[in-house]
C-alpha positions as protocol buffer text, in pm:
chain_id: "A"
residue {
  index: 1
  type: UNK
  ca { x: 3902 y: 11742 z: 5019 }
}
residue {
  index: 2
  type: UNK
  ca { x: 3690 y: 11904 z: 4767 }
}
residue {
  index: 3
  type: UNK
  ca { x: 3363 y: 11742 z: 4682 }
}
residue {
  index: 4
  type: UNK
  ca { x: 3383 y: 11733 z: 4350 }
}
residue {
  index: 5
  type: UNK
  ca { x: 3003 y: 11514 z: 4271 }
}
residue {
  index: 6
  type: UNK
  ca { x: 2706 y: 11484 z: 4553 }
}
residue {
  index: 7
  type: UNK
  ca { x: 2407 y: 11305 z: 4402 }
}
residue {
  index: 8
  type: UNK
  ca { x: 2089 y: 11158 z: 4666 }
}
residue {
  index: 9
  type: UNK
  ca { x: 2373 y: 10778 z: 4663 }
}
residue {
  index: 10
  type: UNK
  ca { x: 2684 y: 10906 z: 4555 }
}
residue {
  index: 11
  type: UNK
  ca { x: 3017 y: 11171 z: 4685 }
}
residue {
  index: 12
  type: UNK
  ca { x: 3245 y: 11194 z: 4549 }
}
residue {
  index: 13
  type: UNK
  ca { x: 3575 y: 11341 z: 4614 }
}
residue {
  index: 14
  type: UNK
  ca { x: 3984 y: 11426 z: 4567 }
}
residue {
  index: 15
  type: UNK
  ca { x: 4200 y: 11497 z: 4849 }
}
residue {
  index: 16
  type: UNK
  ca { x: 4592 y: 11483 z: 4720 }
}
residue {
  index: 17
  type: UNK
  ca { x: 4586 y: 11162 z: 4412 }
}
residue {
  index: 18
  type: UNK
  ca { x: 4351 y: 11033 z: 4561 }
}
residue {
  index: 19
  type: UNK
  ca { x: 4028 y: 10959 z: 4471 }
}
residue {
  index: 20
  type: UNK
  ca { x: 3757 y: 10936 z: 4807 }
}
residue {
  index: 21
  type: UNK
  ca { x: 3384 y: 10753 z: 4674 }
}
residue {
  index: 22
  type: UNK
  ca { x: 3104 y: 10702 z: 4947 }
}
residue {
  index: 23
  type: UNK
  ca { x: 2848 y: 10471 z: 4747 }
}
residue {
  index: 24
  type: UNK
  ca { x: 2503 y: 10434 z: 4923 }
}
residue {
  index: 25
  type: UNK
  ca { x: 2397 y: 10017 z: 4978 }
}
residue {
  index: 26
  type: UNK
  ca { x: 2025 y: 10101 z: 5091 }
}
residue {
  index: 27
  type: UNK
  ca { x: 1907 y: 10149 z: 5485 }
}
residue {
  index: 28
  type: UNK
  ca { x: 1777 y: 10000 z: 5750 }
}
residue {
  index: 29
  type: UNK
  ca { x: 1506 y: 10093 z: 5955 }
}
residue {
  index: 30
  type: UNK
  ca { x: 1495 y: 9941 z: 6265 }
}
residue {
  index: 31
  type: UNK
  ca { x: 1352 y: 9972 z: 6592 }
}
residue {
  index: 32
  type: UNK
  ca { x: 1387 y: 10297 z: 6802 }
}
residue {
  index: 33
  type: UNK
  ca { x: 1417 y: 10105 z: 7138 }
}
residue {
  index: 34
  type: UNK
  ca { x: 1783 y: 9971 z: 7043 }
}
residue {
  index: 35
  type: UNK
  ca { x: 1956 y: 10281 z: 7084 }
}
residue {
  index: 36
  type: UNK
  ca { x: 2064 y: 10321 z: 7459 }
}
residue {
  index: 37
  type: UNK
  ca { x: 2067 y: 10563 z: 7727 }
}
residue {
  index: 38
  type: UNK
  ca { x: 2354 y: 10477 z: 8028 }
}
residue {
  index: 39
  type: UNK
  ca { x: 2136 y: 10316 z: 8188 }
}
residue {
  index: 40
  type: UNK
  ca { x: 2029 y: 10036 z: 7942 }
}
residue {
  index: 41
  type: UNK
  ca { x: 1757 y: 10167 z: 7971 }
}
residue {
  index: 42
  type: UNK
  ca { x: 1549 y: 10255 z: 7549 }
}
residue {
  index: 43
  type: UNK
  ca { x: 1596 y: 10610 z: 7409 }
}
residue {
  index: 44
  type: UNK
  ca { x: 1222 y: 10743 z: 7425 }
}
residue {
  index: 45
  type: UNK
  ca { x: 1335 y: 11080 z: 7191 }
}
residue {
  index: 46
  type: UNK
  ca { x: 1484 y: 10824 z: 6962 }
}
residue {
  index: 47
  type: UNK
  ca { x: 1171 y: 10840 z: 6688 }
}
residue {
  index: 48
  type: UNK
  ca { x: 778 y: 10858 z: 6796 }
}
residue {
  index: 49
  type: UNK
  ca { x: 620 y: 10607 z: 6905 }
}
residue {
  index: 50
  type: UNK
  ca { x: 623 y: 10205 z: 6708 }
}
residue {
  index: 51
  type: UNK
  ca { x: 848 y: 10496 z: 6435 }
}
residue {
  index: 52
  type: UNK
  ca { x: 1165 y: 10292 z: 6339 }
}
residue {
  index: 53
  type: UNK
  ca { x: 1530 y: 10482 z: 6265 }
}
residue {
  index: 54
  type: UNK
  ca { x: 1615 y: 10435 z: 5984 }
}
residue {
  index: 55
  type: UNK
  ca { x: 2019 y: 10396 z: 5905 }
}
residue {
  index: 56
  type: UNK
  ca { x: 2156 y: 10396 z: 5562 }
}
residue {
  index: 57
  type: UNK
  ca { x: 2430 y: 10175 z: 5487 }
}
residue {
  index: 58
  type: UNK
  ca { x: 2733 y: 10339 z: 5350 }
}
residue {
  index: 59
  type: UNK
  ca { x: 3066 y: 10195 z: 5194 }
}
residue {
  index: 60
  type: UNK
  ca { x: 3362 y: 10368 z: 5054 }
}
residue {
  index: 61
  type: UNK
  ca { x: 3556 y: 10356 z: 4811 }
}
residue {
  index: 62
  type: UNK
  ca { x: 3960 y: 10446 z: 4730 }
}
residue {
  index: 63
  type: UNK
  ca { x: 4183 y: 10498 z: 4449 }
}
residue {
  index: 64
  type: UNK
  ca { x: 4580 y: 10601 z: 4403 }
}
residue {
  index: 65
  type: UNK
  ca { x: 4814 y: 10667 z: 4237 }
}
residue {
  index: 66
  type: UNK
  ca { x: 4973 y: 10291 z: 4151 }
}
residue {
  index: 67
  type: UNK
  ca { x: 4720 y: 10157 z: 4339 }
}
residue {
  index: 68
  type: UNK
  ca { x: 4426 y: 9876 z: 4225 }
}
residue {
  index: 69
  type: UNK
  ca { x: 4079 y: 10037 z: 4401 }
}
residue {
  index: 70
  type: UNK
  ca { x: 4037 y: 9951 z: 4752 }
}
residue {
  index: 71
  type: UNK
  ca { x: 3699 y: 9902 z: 4932 }
}
residue {
  index: 72
  type: UNK
  ca { x: 3586 y: 9969 z: 5277 }
}
residue {
  index: 73
  type: UNK
  ca { x: 3275 y: 9746 z: 5392 }
}
residue {
  index: 74
  type: UNK
  ca { x: 3115 y: 9546 z: 5084 }
}
residue {
  index: 75
  type: UNK
  ca { x: 2686 y: 9610 z: 5192 }
}
residue {
  index: 76
  type: UNK
  ca { x: 2490 y: 9364 z: 5216 }
}
residue {
  index: 77
  type: UNK
  ca { x: 2436 y: 9219 z: 4965 }
}
residue {
  index: 78
  type: UNK
  ca { x: 2025 y: 9041 z: 4930 }
}
residue {
  index: 79
  type: UNK
  ca { x: 2006 y: 9006 z: 5330 }
}
residue {
  index: 80
  type: UNK
  ca { x: 1725 y: 9259 z: 5316 }
}
residue {
  index: 81
  type: UNK
  ca { x: 1587 y: 9457 z: 5067 }
}
residue {
  index: 82
  type: UNK
  ca { x: 1609 y: 9762 z: 5180 }
}
residue {
  index: 83
  type: UNK
  ca { x: 2055 y: 9667 z: 5001 }
}
residue {
  index: 84
  type: UNK
  ca { x: 2196 y: 9577 z: 4834 }
}
residue {
  index: 85
  type: UNK
  ca { x: 2254 y: 9883 z: 4564 }
}
residue {
  index: 86
  type: UNK
  ca { x: 2605 y: 9873 z: 4566 }
}
residue {
  index: 87
  type: UNK
  ca { x: 2658 y: 9750 z: 4211 }
}
residue {
  index: 88
  type: UNK
  ca { x: 2465 y: 10048 z: 4102 }
}
residue {
  index: 89
  type: UNK
  ca { x: 2552 y: 10326 z: 4313 }
}
residue {
  index: 90
  type: UNK
  ca { x: 2902 y: 10219 z: 4214 }
}
residue {
  index: 91
  type: UNK
  ca { x: 2832 y: 10201 z: 3797 }
}
residue {
  index: 92
  type: UNK
  ca { x: 2623 y: 10570 z: 3910 }
}
residue {
  index: 93
  type: UNK
  ca { x: 3019 y: 10655 z: 4075 }
}
residue {
  index: 94
  type: UNK
  ca { x: 3270 y: 10570 z: 3733 }
}
residue {
  index: 95
  type: UNK
  ca { x: 3364 y: 10305 z: 3950 }
}
residue {
  index: 96
  type: UNK
  ca { x: 3382 y: 9912 z: 3755 }
}
residue {
  index: 97
  type: UNK
  ca { x: 3353 y: 9653 z: 3987 }
}
residue {
  index: 98
  type: UNK
  ca { x: 3611 y: 9432 z: 3805 }
}
residue {
  index: 99
  type: UNK
  ca { x: 3876 y: 9714 z: 3957 }
}
residue {
  index: 100
  type: UNK
  ca { x: 3824 y: 9653 z: 4338 }
}
residue {
  index: 101
  type: UNK
  ca { x: 4110 y: 9421 z: 4421 }
}
residue {
  index: 102
  type: UNK
  ca { x: 4106 y: 9435 z: 4837 }
}
residue {
  index: 103
  type: UNK
  ca { x: 3754 y: 9424 z: 5008 }
}
residue {
  index: 104
  type: UNK
  ca { x: 3855 y: 9599 z: 5430 }
}
residue {
  index: 105
  type: UNK
  ca { x: 3624 y: 9489 z: 5621 }
}
residue {
  index: 106
  type: UNK
  ca { x: 3548 y: 9675 z: 5929 }
}
residue {
  index: 107
  type: UNK
  ca { x: 3354 y: 9382 z: 6136 }
}
residue {
  index: 108
  type: UNK
  ca { x: 3142 y: 9093 z: 6040 }
}
residue {
  index: 109
  type: UNK
  ca { x: 2788 y: 9191 z: 6005 }
}
residue {
  index: 110
  type: UNK
  ca { x: 2528 y: 9114 z: 5777 }
}
residue {
  index: 111
  type: UNK
  ca { x: 2437 y: 9439 z: 5648 }
}
residue {
  index: 112
  type: UNK
  ca { x: 2861 y: 9448 z: 5609 }
}
residue {
  index: 113
  type: UNK
  ca { x: 2999 y: 9169 z: 5365 }
}
residue {
  index: 114
  type: UNK
  ca { x: 2666 y: 9015 z: 5212 }
}
residue {
  index: 115
  type: UNK
  ca { x: 2734 y: 9256 z: 4920 }
}
residue {
  index: 116
  type: UNK
  ca { x: 3021 y: 9004 z: 4815 }
}
residue {
  index: 117
  type: UNK
  ca { x: 2730 y: 8874 z: 4605 }
}
residue {
  index: 118
  type: UNK
  ca { x: 2470 y: 9075 z: 4458 }
}
residue {
  index: 119
  type: UNK
  ca { x: 2102 y: 8990 z: 4556 }
}
residue {
  index: 120
  type: UNK
  ca { x: 2110 y: 8766 z: 4247 }
}
residue {
  index: 121
  type: UNK
  ca { x: 2406 y: 8593 z: 4336 }
}
residue {
  index: 122
  type: UNK
  ca { x: 2702 y: 8641 z: 4097 }
}
residue {
  index: 123
  type: UNK
  ca { x: 3013 y: 8784 z: 4297 }
}
residue {
  index: 124
  type: UNK
  ca { x: 3020 y: 9136 z: 4226 }
}
residue {
  index: 125
  type: UNK
  ca { x: 3431 y: 9216 z: 4224 }
}
residue {
  index: 126
  type: UNK
  ca { x: 3558 y: 8931 z: 4050 }
}
residue {
  index: 127
  type: UNK
  ca { x: 3967 y: 9027 z: 4098 }
}
residue {
  index: 128
  type: UNK
  ca { x: 3925 y: 9013 z: 4391 }
}
residue {
  index: 129
  type: UNK
  ca { x: 4234 y: 8962 z: 4517 }
}
residue {
  index: 130
  type: UNK
  ca { x: 4306 y: 9015 z: 4899 }
}
residue {
  index: 131
  type: UNK
  ca { x: 4028 y: 9070 z: 5191 }
}
residue {
  index: 132
  type: UNK
  ca { x: 4103 y: 9252 z: 5521 }
}
residue {
  index: 133
  type: UNK
  ca { x: 3981 y: 9156 z: 5842 }
}
residue {
  index: 134
  type: UNK
  ca { x: 4010 y: 9151 z: 6127 }
}
residue {
  index: 135
  type: UNK
  ca { x: 4169 y: 8850 z: 6347 }
}
residue {
  index: 136
  type: UNK
  ca { x: 3851 y: 8901 z: 6501 }
}
residue {
  index: 137
  type: UNK
  ca { x: 3545 y: 8885 z: 6314 }
}
residue {
  index: 138
  type: UNK
  ca { x: 3726 y: 8574 z: 6106 }
}
residue {
  index: 139
  type: UNK
  ca { x: 3482 y: 8297 z: 6256 }
}
residue {
  index: 140
  type: UNK
  ca { x: 3141 y: 8527 z: 6265 }
}
residue {
  index: 141
  type: UNK
  ca { x: 3224 y: 8583 z: 5871 }
}
residue {
  index: 142
  type: UNK
  ca { x: 3292 y: 8190 z: 5803 }
}
residue {
  index: 143
  type: UNK
  ca { x: 2930 y: 8054 z: 5956 }
}
residue {
  index: 144
  type: UNK
  ca { x: 2753 y: 8280 z: 5618 }
}
residue {
  index: 145
  type: UNK
  ca { x: 2725 y: 7967 z: 5432 }
}
residue {
  index: 146
  type: UNK
  ca { x: 2703 y: 8257 z: 5137 }
}
residue {
  index: 147
  type: UNK
  ca { x: 3015 y: 8340 z: 5178 }
}
residue {
  index: 148
  type: UNK
  ca { x: 3223 y: 8011 z: 5229 }
}
residue {
  index: 149
  type: UNK
  ca { x: 3386 y: 8003 z: 4881 }
}
residue {
  index: 150
  type: UNK
  ca { x: 3502 y: 8321 z: 4962 }
}
residue {
  index: 151
  type: UNK
  ca { x: 3731 y: 8193 z: 5282 }
}
residue {
  index: 152
  type: UNK
  ca { x: 4071 y: 8149 z: 5088 }
}
residue {
  index: 153
  type: UNK
  ca { x: 4114 y: 8529 z: 5020 }
}
residue {
  index: 154
  type: UNK
  ca { x: 4068 y: 8675 z: 5363 }
}
residue {
  index: 155
  type: UNK
  ca { x: 4389 y: 8811 z: 5581 }
}
residue {
  index: 156
  type: UNK
  ca { x: 4348 y: 8833 z: 5961 }
}
residue {
  index: 157
  type: UNK
  ca { x: 4439 y: 9222 z: 6089 }
}
residue {
  index: 158
  type: UNK
  ca { x: 4523 y: 9325 z: 6356 }
}
residue {
  index: 159
  type: UNK
  ca { x: 4556 y: 9740 z: 6504 }
}
residue {
  index: 160
  type: UNK
  ca { x: 4799 y: 9866 z: 6345 }
}
residue {
  index: 161
  type: UNK
  ca { x: 4818 y: 9679 z: 5998 }
}
residue {
  index: 162
  type: UNK
  ca { x: 4851 y: 9775 z: 5686 }
}
residue {
  index: 163
  type: UNK
  ca { x: 4636 y: 9728 z: 5481 }
}
residue {
  index: 164
  type: UNK
  ca { x: 4680 y: 9936 z: 5133 }
}
residue {
  index: 165
  type: UNK
  ca { x: 4944 y: 10177 z: 5052 }
}
residue {
  index: 166
  type: UNK
  ca { x: 4821 y: 10485 z: 5333 }
}
residue {
  index: 167
  type: UNK
  ca { x: 4548 y: 10275 z: 5462 }
}
residue {
  index: 168
  type: UNK
  ca { x: 4616 y: 10156 z: 5883 }
}
residue {
  index: 169
  type: UNK
  ca { x: 4411 y: 9901 z: 6041 }
}
residue {
  index: 170
  type: UNK
  ca { x: 4244 y: 10063 z: 6377 }
}
residue {
  index: 171
  type: UNK
  ca { x: 4161 y: 9924 z: 6673 }
}
residue {
  index: 172
  type: UNK
  ca { x: 3803 y: 10010 z: 6754 }
}
residue {
  index: 173
  type: UNK
  ca { x: 3617 y: 9804 z: 7001 }
}
residue {
  index: 174
  type: UNK
  ca { x: 3222 y: 9762 z: 7133 }
}
residue {
  index: 175
  type: UNK
  ca { x: 3031 y: 9675 z: 6837 }
}
residue {
  index: 176
  type: UNK
  ca { x: 3149 y: 9337 z: 6768 }
}
residue {
  index: 177
  type: UNK
  ca { x: 3403 y: 9095 z: 6786 }
}
residue {
  index: 178
  type: UNK
  ca { x: 3746 y: 9274 z: 6657 }
}
residue {
  index: 179
  type: UNK
  ca { x: 3512 y: 9606 z: 6552 }
}
residue {
  index: 180
  type: UNK
  ca { x: 3860 y: 9820 z: 6369 }
}
residue {
  index: 181
  type: UNK
  ca { x: 3834 y: 10087 z: 6076 }
}
residue {
  index: 182
  type: UNK
  ca { x: 4099 y: 10246 z: 5903 }
}
residue {
  index: 183
  type: UNK
  ca { x: 4270 y: 10522 z: 5919 }
}
residue {
  index: 184
  type: UNK
  ca { x: 4426 y: 10707 z: 5572 }
}
residue {
  index: 185
  type: UNK
  ca { x: 4634 y: 10957 z: 5457 }
}
residue {
  index: 186
  type: UNK
  ca { x: 4642 y: 11155 z: 5169 }
}
residue {
  index: 187
  type: UNK
  ca { x: 4923 y: 11386 z: 5248 }
}
residue {
  index: 188
  type: UNK
  ca { x: 4638 y: 11646 z: 5208 }
}
residue {
  index: 189
  type: UNK
  ca { x: 4345 y: 11527 z: 5502 }
}
residue {
  index: 190
  type: UNK
  ca { x: 4371 y: 11256 z: 5677 }
}
residue {
  index: 191
  type: UNK
  ca { x: 4059 y: 10994 z: 5727 }
}
residue {
  index: 192
  type: UNK
  ca { x: 3925 y: 10707 z: 5975 }
}
residue {
  index: 193
  type: UNK
  ca { x: 3638 y: 10472 z: 5884 }
}
residue {
  index: 194
  type: UNK
  ca { x: 3487 y: 10370 z: 6154 }
}
residue {
  index: 195
  type: UNK
  ca { x: 3286 y: 10164 z: 6103 }
}
residue {
  index: 196
  type: UNK
  ca { x: 3042 y: 10119 z: 6390 }
}
residue {
  index: 197
  type: UNK
  ca { x: 3163 y: 10336 z: 6571 }
}
residue {
  index: 198
  type: UNK
  ca { x: 2745 y: 10584 z: 6535 }
}
residue {
  index: 199
  type: UNK
  ca { x: 2486 y: 10467 z: 6455 }
}
residue {
  index: 200
  type: UNK
  ca { x: 2174 y: 10678 z: 6514 }
}
residue {
  index: 201
  type: UNK
  ca { x: 2408 y: 11017 z: 6401 }
}
residue {
  index: 202
  type: UNK
  ca { x: 2104 y: 11260 z: 6534 }
}
residue {
  index: 203
  type: UNK
  ca { x: 2140 y: 11171 z: 6859 }
}
residue {
  index: 204
  type: UNK
  ca { x: 2531 y: 11025 z: 6917 }
}
residue {
  index: 205
  type: UNK
  ca { x: 2745 y: 11281 z: 6846 }
}
residue {
  index: 206
  type: UNK
  ca { x: 2538 y: 11580 z: 7132 }
}
residue {
  index: 207
  type: UNK
  ca { x: 2466 y: 11266 z: 7389 }
}
residue {
  index: 208
  type: UNK
  ca { x: 2755 y: 10955 z: 7254 }
}
residue {
  index: 209
  type: UNK
  ca { x: 2671 y: 10793 z: 7622 }
}
residue {
  index: 210
  type: UNK
  ca { x: 2393 y: 10643 z: 7381 }
}
residue {
  index: 211
  type: UNK
  ca { x: 2433 y: 10310 z: 7289 }
}
residue {
  index: 212
  type: UNK
  ca { x: 2361 y: 10089 z: 6984 }
}
residue {
  index: 213
  type: UNK
  ca { x: 2170 y: 9803 z: 7129 }
}
residue {
  index: 214
  type: UNK
  ca { x: 2390 y: 9530 z: 6926 }
}
residue {
  index: 215
  type: UNK
  ca { x: 2720 y: 9648 z: 6987 }
}
residue {
  index: 216
  type: UNK
  ca { x: 2871 y: 9368 z: 7173 }
}
residue {
  index: 217
  type: UNK
  ca { x: 3018 y: 9550 z: 7489 }
}
residue {
  index: 218
  type: UNK
  ca { x: 2827 y: 9903 z: 7548 }
}
residue {
  index: 219
  type: UNK
  ca { x: 3081 y: 10067 z: 7770 }
}
residue {
  index: 220
  type: UNK
  ca { x: 3334 y: 9972 z: 7550 }
}
residue {
  index: 221
  type: UNK
  ca { x: 3194 y: 10112 z: 7285 }
}
residue {
  index: 222
  type: UNK
  ca { x: 3128 y: 10448 z: 7435 }
}
residue {
  index: 223
  type: UNK
  ca { x: 3459 y: 10448 z: 7553 }
}
residue {
  index: 224
  type: UNK
  ca { x: 3544 y: 10386 z: 7219 }
}
residue {
  index: 225
  type: UNK
  ca { x: 3340 y: 10674 z: 7050 }
}
residue {
  index: 226
  type: UNK
  ca { x: 3394 y: 10921 z: 7298 }
}
residue {
  index: 227
  type: UNK
  ca { x: 3791 y: 10885 z: 7235 }
}
residue {
  index: 228
  type: UNK
  ca { x: 3694 y: 10900 z: 6868 }
}
residue {
  index: 229
  type: UNK
  ca { x: 3504 y: 11196 z: 6893 }
}
residue {
  index: 230
  type: UNK
  ca { x: 3741 y: 11356 z: 7134 }
}
residue {
  index: 231
  type: UNK
  ca { x: 3990 y: 11284 z: 6861 }
}
residue {
  index: 232
  type: UNK
  ca { x: 3873 y: 11372 z: 6550 }
}
residue {
  index: 233
  type: UNK
  ca { x: 3778 y: 11692 z: 6603 }
}
residue {
  index: 234
  type: UNK
  ca { x: 4086 y: 11835 z: 6788 }
}
residue {
  index: 235
  type: UNK
  ca { x: 4249 y: 11699 z: 6478 }
}
residue {
  index: 236
  type: UNK
  ca { x: 3998 y: 11820 z: 6174 }
}
residue {
  index: 237
  type: UNK
  ca { x: 4010 y: 11435 z: 6067 }
}
residue {
  index: 238
  type: UNK
  ca { x: 3683 y: 11333 z: 5814 }
}
residue {
  index: 239
  type: UNK
  ca { x: 3495 y: 11021 z: 5963 }
}
residue {
  index: 240
  type: UNK
  ca { x: 3321 y: 10785 z: 5768 }
}
residue {
  index: 241
  type: UNK
  ca { x: 3051 y: 10560 z: 5913 }
}
residue {
  index: 242
  type: UNK
  ca { x: 2861 y: 10236 z: 5758 }
}
residue {
  index: 243
  type: UNK
  ca { x: 2593 y: 10464 z: 5949 }
}
residue {
  index: 244
  type: UNK
  ca { x: 2612 y: 10811 z: 5938 }
}
residue {
  index: 245
  type: UNK
  ca { x: 2338 y: 11017 z: 5761 }
}
residue {
  index: 246
  type: UNK
  ca { x: 2379 y: 11069 z: 5381 }
}
residue {
  index: 247
  type: UNK
  ca { x: 2643 y: 11187 z: 5230 }
}
residue {
  index: 248
  type: UNK
  ca { x: 2859 y: 10921 z: 5452 }
}
residue {
  index: 249
  type: UNK
  ca { x: 3179 y: 11170 z: 5505 }
}
residue {
  index: 250
  type: UNK
  ca { x: 3190 y: 11445 z: 5739 }
}
residue {
  index: 251
  type: UNK
  ca { x: 3386 y: 11625 z: 6022 }
}
residue {
  index: 252
  type: UNK
  ca { x: 3288 y: 11636 z: 6421 }
}
residue {
  index: 253
  type: UNK
  ca { x: 3328 y: 11937 z: 6564 }
}
residue {
  index: 254
  type: UNK
  ca { x: 3274 y: 12076 z: 6891 }
}
residue {
  index: 255
  type: UNK
  ca { x: 3008 y: 12207 z: 7027 }
}
residue {
  index: 256
  type: UNK
  ca { x: 2999 y: 12278 z: 7440 }
}
residue {
  index: 257
  type: UNK
  ca { x: 3086 y: 12038 z: 7587 }
}
residue {
  index: 258
  type: UNK
  ca { x: 2905 y: 11819 z: 7319 }
}
residue {
  index: 259
  type: UNK
  ca { x: 3022 y: 11710 z: 6993 }
}
residue {
  index: 260
  type: UNK
  ca { x: 2814 y: 11832 z: 6686 }
}
residue {
  index: 261
  type: UNK
  ca { x: 2815 y: 11669 z: 6265 }
}
residue {
  index: 262
  type: UNK
  ca { x: 2937 y: 11852 z: 5991 }
}
residue {
  index: 263
  type: UNK
  ca { x: 2870 y: 11661 z: 5628 }
}
residue {
  index: 264
  type: UNK
  ca { x: 3057 y: 11702 z: 5328 }
}
residue {
  index: 265
  type: UNK
  ca { x: 2997 y: 11936 z: 5033 }
}
């Protein structure tokens, strides 16, 4: 991938005939006690005593020959006051929200789905034709009353399903019901958009055994993270994560017995 522009909220790149964007929706400040060691104890070095952990919230857009706009996750909209920046970020990137016709969701947590509606109550993507969503995440999506209007657009997906051209669902279990990533191959580069495999990049690359308090099944989430790190480091795959520190896209590298992270740009 060749990075063509990079700001505090937008990273744009090209790969083959494709354009790839990382788009910031804002951030969340979360208690540092949510980072757990393998014995399920809080990790003391996660942050200074009493200080929160700041999590980036990123979404990703794709466009290529003959393909309408694809967005991976939609951010949090008005769910939290520090979120809901996606519309202005897309404007900075030169992306018209009306061009987005396919939304691929990694799971149904609020900071990934509520961006379908702007903080002031408008539908952000007026020409949306389909929302790819893991089968096991459908129920969680439909419990959000504000999102009921999008129910007819839901297209349940399973591991291996093709969501759009060159974009394939990959099961990444452990964090949430049906948690799913998306593998994307441009012919020049491979990408894995992996949702919430990582929450605290400053510590989880060096120690992938650290889990997140909101991981539904922490041992499974830990095993998934280790496999993702191993596979992507081996293959040279670009990773893109909802909570990776900005710019949200980079590569996993091996550092002895552990791993490191090299951001794009």
